[in-house]
PDB file of C-alpha atoms and ligand atoms in Angstrom:
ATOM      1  CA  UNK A   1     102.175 112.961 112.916  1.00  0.00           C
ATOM      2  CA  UNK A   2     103.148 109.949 110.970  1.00  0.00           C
ATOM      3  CA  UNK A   3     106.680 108.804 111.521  1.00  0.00           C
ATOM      4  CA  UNK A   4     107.149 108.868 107.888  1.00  0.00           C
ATOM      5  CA  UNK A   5     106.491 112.605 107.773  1.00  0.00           C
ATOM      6  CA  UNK A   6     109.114 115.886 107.664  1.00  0.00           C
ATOM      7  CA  UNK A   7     106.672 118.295 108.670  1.00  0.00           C
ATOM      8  CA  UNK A   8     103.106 119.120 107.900  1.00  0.00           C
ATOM      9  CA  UNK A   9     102.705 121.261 104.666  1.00  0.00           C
ATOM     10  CA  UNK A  10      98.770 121.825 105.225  1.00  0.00           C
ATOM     11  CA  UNK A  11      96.985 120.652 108.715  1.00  0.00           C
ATOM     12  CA  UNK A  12      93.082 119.245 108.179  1.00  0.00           C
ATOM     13  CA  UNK A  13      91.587 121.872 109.514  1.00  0.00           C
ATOM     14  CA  UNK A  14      93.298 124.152 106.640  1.00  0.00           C
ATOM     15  CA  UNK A  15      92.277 121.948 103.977  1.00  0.00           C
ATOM     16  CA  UNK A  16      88.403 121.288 105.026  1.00  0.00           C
ATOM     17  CA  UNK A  17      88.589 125.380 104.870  1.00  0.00           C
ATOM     18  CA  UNK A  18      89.970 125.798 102.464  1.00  0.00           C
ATOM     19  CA  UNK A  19      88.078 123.469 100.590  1.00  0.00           C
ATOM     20  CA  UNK A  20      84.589 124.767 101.895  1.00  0.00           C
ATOM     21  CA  UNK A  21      85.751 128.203 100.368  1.00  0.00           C
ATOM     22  CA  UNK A  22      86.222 126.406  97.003  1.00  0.00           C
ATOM     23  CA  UNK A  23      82.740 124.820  97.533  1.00  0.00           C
ATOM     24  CA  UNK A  24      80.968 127.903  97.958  1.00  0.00           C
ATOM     25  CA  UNK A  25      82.646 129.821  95.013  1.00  0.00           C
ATOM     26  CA  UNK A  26      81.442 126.862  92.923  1.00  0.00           C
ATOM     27  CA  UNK A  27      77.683 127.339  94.431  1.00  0.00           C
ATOM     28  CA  UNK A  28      77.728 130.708  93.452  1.00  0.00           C
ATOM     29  CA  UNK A  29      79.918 130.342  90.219  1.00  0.00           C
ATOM     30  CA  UNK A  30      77.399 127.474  88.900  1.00  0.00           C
ATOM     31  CA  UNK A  31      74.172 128.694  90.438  1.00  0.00           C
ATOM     32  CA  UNK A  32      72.651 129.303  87.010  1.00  0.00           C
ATOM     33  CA  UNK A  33      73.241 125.388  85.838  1.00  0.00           C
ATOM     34  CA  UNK A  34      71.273 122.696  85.257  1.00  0.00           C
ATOM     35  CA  UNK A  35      73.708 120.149  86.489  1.00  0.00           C
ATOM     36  CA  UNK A  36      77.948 120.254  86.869  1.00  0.00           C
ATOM     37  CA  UNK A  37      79.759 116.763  85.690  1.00  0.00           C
ATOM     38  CA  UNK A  38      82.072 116.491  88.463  1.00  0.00           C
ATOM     39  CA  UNK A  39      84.678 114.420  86.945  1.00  0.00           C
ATOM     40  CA  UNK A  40      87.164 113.321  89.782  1.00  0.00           C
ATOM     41  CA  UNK A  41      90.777 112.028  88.822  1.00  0.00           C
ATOM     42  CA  UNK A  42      91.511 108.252  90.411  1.00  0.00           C
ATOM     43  CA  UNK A  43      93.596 107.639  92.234  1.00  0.00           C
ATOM     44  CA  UNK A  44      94.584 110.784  93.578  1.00  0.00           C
ATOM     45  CA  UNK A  45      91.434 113.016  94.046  1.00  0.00           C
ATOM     46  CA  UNK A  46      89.047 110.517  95.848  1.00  0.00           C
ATOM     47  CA  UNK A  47      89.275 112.505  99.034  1.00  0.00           C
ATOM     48  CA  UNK A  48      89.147 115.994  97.728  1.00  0.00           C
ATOM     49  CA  UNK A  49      86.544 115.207  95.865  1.00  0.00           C
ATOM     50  CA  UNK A  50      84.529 113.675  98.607  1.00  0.00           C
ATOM     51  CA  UNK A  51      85.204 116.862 100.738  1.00  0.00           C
ATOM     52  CA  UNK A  52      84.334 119.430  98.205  1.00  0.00           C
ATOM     53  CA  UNK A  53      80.809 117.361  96.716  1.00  0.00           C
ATOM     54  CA  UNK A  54      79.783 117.487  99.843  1.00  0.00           C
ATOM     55  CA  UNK A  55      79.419 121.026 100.241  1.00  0.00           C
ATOM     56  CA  UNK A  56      78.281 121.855  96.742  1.00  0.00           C
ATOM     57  CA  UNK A  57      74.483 122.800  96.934  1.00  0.00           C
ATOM     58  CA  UNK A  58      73.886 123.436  92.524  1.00  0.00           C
ATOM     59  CA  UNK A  59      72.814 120.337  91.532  1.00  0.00           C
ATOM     60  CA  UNK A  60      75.820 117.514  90.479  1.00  0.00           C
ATOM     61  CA  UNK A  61      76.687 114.356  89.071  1.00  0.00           C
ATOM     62  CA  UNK A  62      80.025 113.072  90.437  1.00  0.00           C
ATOM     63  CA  UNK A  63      81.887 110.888  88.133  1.00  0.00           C
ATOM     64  CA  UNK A  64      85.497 109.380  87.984  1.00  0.00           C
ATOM     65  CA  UNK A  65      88.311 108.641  85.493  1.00  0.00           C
ATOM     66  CA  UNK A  66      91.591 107.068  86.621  1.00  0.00           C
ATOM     67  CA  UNK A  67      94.511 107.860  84.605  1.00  0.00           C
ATOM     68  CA  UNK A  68      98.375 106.677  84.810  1.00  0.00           C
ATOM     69  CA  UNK A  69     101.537 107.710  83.325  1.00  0.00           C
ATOM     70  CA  UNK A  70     104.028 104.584  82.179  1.00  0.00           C
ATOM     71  CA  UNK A  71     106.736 105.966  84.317  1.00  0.00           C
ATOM     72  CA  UNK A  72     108.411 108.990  84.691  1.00  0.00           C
ATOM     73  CA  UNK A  73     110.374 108.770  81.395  1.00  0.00           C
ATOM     74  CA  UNK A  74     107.663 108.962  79.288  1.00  0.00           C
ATOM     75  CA  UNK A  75     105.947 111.420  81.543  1.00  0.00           C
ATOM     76  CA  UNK A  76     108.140 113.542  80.758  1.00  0.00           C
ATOM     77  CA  UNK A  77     107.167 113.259  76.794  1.00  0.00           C
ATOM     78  CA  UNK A  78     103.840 113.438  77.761  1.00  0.00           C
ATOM     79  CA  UNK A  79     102.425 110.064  77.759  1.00  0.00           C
ATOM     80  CA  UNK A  80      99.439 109.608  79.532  1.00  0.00           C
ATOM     81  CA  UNK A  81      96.993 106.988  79.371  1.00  0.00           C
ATOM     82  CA  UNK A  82      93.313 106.489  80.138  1.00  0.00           C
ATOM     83  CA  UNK A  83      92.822 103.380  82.688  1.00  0.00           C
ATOM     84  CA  UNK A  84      89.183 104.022  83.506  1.00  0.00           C
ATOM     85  CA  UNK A  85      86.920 106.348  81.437  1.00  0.00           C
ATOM     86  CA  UNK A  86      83.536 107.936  82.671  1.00  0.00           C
ATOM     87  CA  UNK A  87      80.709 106.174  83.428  1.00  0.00           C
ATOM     88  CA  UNK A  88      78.448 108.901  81.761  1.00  0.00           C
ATOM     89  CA  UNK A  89      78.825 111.377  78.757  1.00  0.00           C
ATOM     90  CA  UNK A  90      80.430 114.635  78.791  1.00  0.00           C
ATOM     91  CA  UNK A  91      78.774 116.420  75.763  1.00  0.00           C
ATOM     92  CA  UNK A  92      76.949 119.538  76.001  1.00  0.00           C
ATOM     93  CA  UNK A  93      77.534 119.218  79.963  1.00  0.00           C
ATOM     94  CA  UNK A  94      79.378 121.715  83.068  1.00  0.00           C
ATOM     95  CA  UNK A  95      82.258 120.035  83.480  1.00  0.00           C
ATOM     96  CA  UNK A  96      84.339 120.695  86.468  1.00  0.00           C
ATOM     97  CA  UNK A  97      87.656 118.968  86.780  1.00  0.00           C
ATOM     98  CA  UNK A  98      88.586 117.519  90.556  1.00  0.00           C
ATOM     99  CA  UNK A  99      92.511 116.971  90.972  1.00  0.00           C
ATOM    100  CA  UNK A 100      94.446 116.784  93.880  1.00  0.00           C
ATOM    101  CA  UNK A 101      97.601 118.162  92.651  1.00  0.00           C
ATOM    102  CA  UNK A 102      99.408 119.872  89.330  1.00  0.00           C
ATOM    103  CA  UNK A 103     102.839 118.952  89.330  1.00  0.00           C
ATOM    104  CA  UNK A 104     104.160 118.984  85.725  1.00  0.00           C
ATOM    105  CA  UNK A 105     100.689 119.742  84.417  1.00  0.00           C
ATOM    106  CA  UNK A 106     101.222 117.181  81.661  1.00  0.00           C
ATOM    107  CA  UNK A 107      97.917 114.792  83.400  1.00  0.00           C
ATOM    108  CA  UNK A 108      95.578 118.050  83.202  1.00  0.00           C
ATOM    109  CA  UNK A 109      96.934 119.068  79.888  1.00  0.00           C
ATOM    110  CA  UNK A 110      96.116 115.588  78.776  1.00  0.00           C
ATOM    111  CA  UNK A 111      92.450 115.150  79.978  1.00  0.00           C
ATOM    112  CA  UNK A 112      91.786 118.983  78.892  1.00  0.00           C
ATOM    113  CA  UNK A 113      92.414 117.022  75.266  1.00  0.00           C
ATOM    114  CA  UNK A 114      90.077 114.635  75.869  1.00  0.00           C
ATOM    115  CA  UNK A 115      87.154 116.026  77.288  1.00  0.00           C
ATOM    116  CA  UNK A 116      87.439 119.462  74.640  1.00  0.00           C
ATOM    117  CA  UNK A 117      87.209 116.700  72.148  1.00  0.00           C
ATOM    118  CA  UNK A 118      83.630 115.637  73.643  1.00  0.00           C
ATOM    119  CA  UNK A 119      82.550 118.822  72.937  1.00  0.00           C
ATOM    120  CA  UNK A 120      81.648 119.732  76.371  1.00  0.00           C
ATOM    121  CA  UNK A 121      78.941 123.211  77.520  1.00  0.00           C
ATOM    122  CA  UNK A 122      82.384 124.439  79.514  1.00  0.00           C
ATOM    123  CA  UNK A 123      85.309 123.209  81.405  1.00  0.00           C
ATOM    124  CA  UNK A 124      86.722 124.374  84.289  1.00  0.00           C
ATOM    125  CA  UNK A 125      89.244 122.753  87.156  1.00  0.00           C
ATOM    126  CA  UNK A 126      89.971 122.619  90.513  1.00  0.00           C
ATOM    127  CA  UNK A 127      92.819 121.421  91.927  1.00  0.00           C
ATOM    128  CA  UNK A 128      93.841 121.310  95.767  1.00  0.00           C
ATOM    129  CA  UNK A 129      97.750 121.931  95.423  1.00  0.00           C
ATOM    130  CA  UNK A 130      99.531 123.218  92.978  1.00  0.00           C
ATOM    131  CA  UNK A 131     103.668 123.044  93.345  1.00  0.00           C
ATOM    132  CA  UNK A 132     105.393 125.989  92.858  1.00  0.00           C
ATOM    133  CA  UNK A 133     108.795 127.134  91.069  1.00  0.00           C
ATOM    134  CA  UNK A 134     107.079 125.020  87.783  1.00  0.00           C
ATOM    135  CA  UNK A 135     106.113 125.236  83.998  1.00  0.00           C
ATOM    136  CA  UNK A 136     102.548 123.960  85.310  1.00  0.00           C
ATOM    137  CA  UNK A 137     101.988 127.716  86.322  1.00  0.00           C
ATOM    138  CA  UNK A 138     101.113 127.953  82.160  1.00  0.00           C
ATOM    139  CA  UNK A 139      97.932 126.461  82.997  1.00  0.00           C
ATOM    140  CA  UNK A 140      94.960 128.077  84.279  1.00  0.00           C
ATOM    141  CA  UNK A 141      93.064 126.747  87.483  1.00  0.00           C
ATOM    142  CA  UNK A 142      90.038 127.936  88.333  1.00  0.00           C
ATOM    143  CA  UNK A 143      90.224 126.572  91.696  1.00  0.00           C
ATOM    144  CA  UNK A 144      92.828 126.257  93.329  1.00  0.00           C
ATOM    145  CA  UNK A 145      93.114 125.197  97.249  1.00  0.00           C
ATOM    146  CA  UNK A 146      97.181 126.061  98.034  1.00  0.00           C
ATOM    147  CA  UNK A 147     100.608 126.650  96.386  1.00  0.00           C
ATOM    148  CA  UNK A 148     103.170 124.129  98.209  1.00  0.00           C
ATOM    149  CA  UNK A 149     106.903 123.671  97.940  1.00  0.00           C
ATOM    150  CA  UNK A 150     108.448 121.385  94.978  1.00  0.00           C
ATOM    151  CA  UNK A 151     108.842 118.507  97.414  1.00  0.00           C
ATOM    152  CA  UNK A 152     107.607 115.429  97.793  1.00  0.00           C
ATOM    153  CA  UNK A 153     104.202 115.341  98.916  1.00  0.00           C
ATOM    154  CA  UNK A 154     101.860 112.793 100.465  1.00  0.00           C
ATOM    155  CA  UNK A 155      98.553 112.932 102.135  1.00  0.00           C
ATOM    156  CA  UNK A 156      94.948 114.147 101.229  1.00  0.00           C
ATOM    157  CA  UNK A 157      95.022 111.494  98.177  1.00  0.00           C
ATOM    158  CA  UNK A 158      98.845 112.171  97.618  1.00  0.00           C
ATOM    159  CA  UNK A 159     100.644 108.939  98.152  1.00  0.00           C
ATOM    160  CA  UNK A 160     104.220 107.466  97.484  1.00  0.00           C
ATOM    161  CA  UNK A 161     104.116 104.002  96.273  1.00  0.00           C
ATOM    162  CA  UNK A 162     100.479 104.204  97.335  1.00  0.00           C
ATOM    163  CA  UNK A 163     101.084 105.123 100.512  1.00  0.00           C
ATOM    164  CA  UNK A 164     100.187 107.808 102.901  1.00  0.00           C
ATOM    165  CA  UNK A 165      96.903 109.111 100.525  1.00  0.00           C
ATOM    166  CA  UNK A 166      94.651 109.196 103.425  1.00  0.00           C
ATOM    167  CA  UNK A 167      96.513 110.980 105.907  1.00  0.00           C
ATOM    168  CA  UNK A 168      94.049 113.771 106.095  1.00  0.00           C
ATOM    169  CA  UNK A 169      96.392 116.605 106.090  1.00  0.00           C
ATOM    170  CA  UNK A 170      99.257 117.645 103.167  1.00  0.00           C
ATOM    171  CA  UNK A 171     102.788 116.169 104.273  1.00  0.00           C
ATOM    172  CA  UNK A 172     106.586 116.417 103.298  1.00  0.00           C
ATOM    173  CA  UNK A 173     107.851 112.763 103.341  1.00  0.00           C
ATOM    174  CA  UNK A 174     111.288 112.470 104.860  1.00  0.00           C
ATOM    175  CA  UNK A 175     113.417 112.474 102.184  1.00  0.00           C
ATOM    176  CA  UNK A 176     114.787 109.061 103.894  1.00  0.00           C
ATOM    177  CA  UNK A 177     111.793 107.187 102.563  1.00  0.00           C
ATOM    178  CA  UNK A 178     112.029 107.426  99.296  1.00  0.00           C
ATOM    179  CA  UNK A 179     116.171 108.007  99.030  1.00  0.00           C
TER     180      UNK A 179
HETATM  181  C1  LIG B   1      99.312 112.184  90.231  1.00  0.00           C
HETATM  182  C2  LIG B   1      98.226 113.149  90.676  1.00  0.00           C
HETATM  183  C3  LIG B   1      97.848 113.855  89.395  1.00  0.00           C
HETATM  184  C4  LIG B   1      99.140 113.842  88.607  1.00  0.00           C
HETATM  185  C5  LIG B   1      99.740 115.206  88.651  1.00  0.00           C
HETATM  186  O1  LIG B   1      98.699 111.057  89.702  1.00  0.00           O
HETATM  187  O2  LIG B   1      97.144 112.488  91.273  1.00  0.00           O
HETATM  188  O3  LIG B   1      96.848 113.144  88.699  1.00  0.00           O
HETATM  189  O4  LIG B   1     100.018 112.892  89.221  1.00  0.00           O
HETATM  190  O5  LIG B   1     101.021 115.202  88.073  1.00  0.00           O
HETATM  191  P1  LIG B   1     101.382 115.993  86.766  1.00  0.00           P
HETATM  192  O6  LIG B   1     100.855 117.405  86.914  1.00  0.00           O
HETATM  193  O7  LIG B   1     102.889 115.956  86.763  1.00  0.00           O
HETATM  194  O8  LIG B   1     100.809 115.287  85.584  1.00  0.00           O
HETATM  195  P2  LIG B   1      99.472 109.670  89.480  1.00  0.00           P
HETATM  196  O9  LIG B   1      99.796 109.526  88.026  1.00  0.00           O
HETATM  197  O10 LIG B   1     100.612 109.580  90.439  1.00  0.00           O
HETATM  198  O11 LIG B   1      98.354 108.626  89.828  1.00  0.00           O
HETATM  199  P3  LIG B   1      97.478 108.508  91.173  1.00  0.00           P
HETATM  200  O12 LIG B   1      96.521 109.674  91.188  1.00  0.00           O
HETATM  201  O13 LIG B   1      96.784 107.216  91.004  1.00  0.00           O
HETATM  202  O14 LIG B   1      98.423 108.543  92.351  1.00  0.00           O
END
């Protein structure tokens, strides 16, 4: 374990499970599609993504959009801003949102905007971790890999200060990190 690390939230074995479960519900969920728009969340998803497209046997496109909040003031109004947008078009296609985690929800909310505005066949989302004991619980996943804890969380994409993301399991970091 990584000295940086309180204790391990989900191991890898867990996760690539877990996230093989999520893969096959999708096979079966999307068997009658033409094609699912995968559209994976920079930084944060790359890994999830990678172990969940992997597994998917319906035909897919995978595609990425990297978003960013300007701090966590005006997260907390909501702001949200697009740094990279899709390589292809969304209209009239399966999309299937790929996020690591929903925290505040405020970054789902946001893209949910976006992409309903593309006038998309259907949305849908999967997201590895959602935290517990939060308003996020207002939004509906249809995919979701684990509840964890309210704490800080790095690993499996996760990162503080981007670090940690590809620690291939979900991790507390010791509060003496980032205090
Ligand atoms: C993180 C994470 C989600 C978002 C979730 O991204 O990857 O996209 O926060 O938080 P929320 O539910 O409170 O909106 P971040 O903005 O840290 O960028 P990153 O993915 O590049 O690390």
């Amino acid at each position: 374990m990584h000295k940086d690390i309180e204790k391990i939230l989900v191991d890898e074995q867990s996760v690539l499970e877990r996230t093989k479960e999520l893969a096959n519900q999708i096979n079966s969920d999307y068997a009658h599609v033409d094609n699912i728009m995968i559209v994976s969340i920079l930084k944060g998803a790359f890994m999830f993504t990678s172990d969940l497209v992997k597994r998917l046997n319906v035909p897919h496109i995978v595609d990425f959009m990297a978003l960013s909040t300007y701090g966590a003031e005006s997260k907390a109004s909501g702001e949200v801003r697009v740094i990279m947008d899709l390589r292809h078009p969304v209209q009239n296609q399966h999309v299937l949102i790929v996020e690591d985690i929903l925290d505040t929800g405020l970054t789902l909310q946001f893209l949910e905007r976006i992409l309903q505005t593309r006038n998309v066949a259907s949305l849908k989302k999967c997201v590895l971790a959602q935290k517990e004991g939060k308003e996020n619980n207002l939004i509906n996943i249809d995919y979701l890999g684990f509840t964890i804890p309210d704490v800080w969380v790095v690993g499996c994409g996760l990162d503080y200060a981007d670090k940690h993301r590809t620690l291939p399991y979900i991790g507390e970091l010791k509060p003496s990190v980032y205090l």
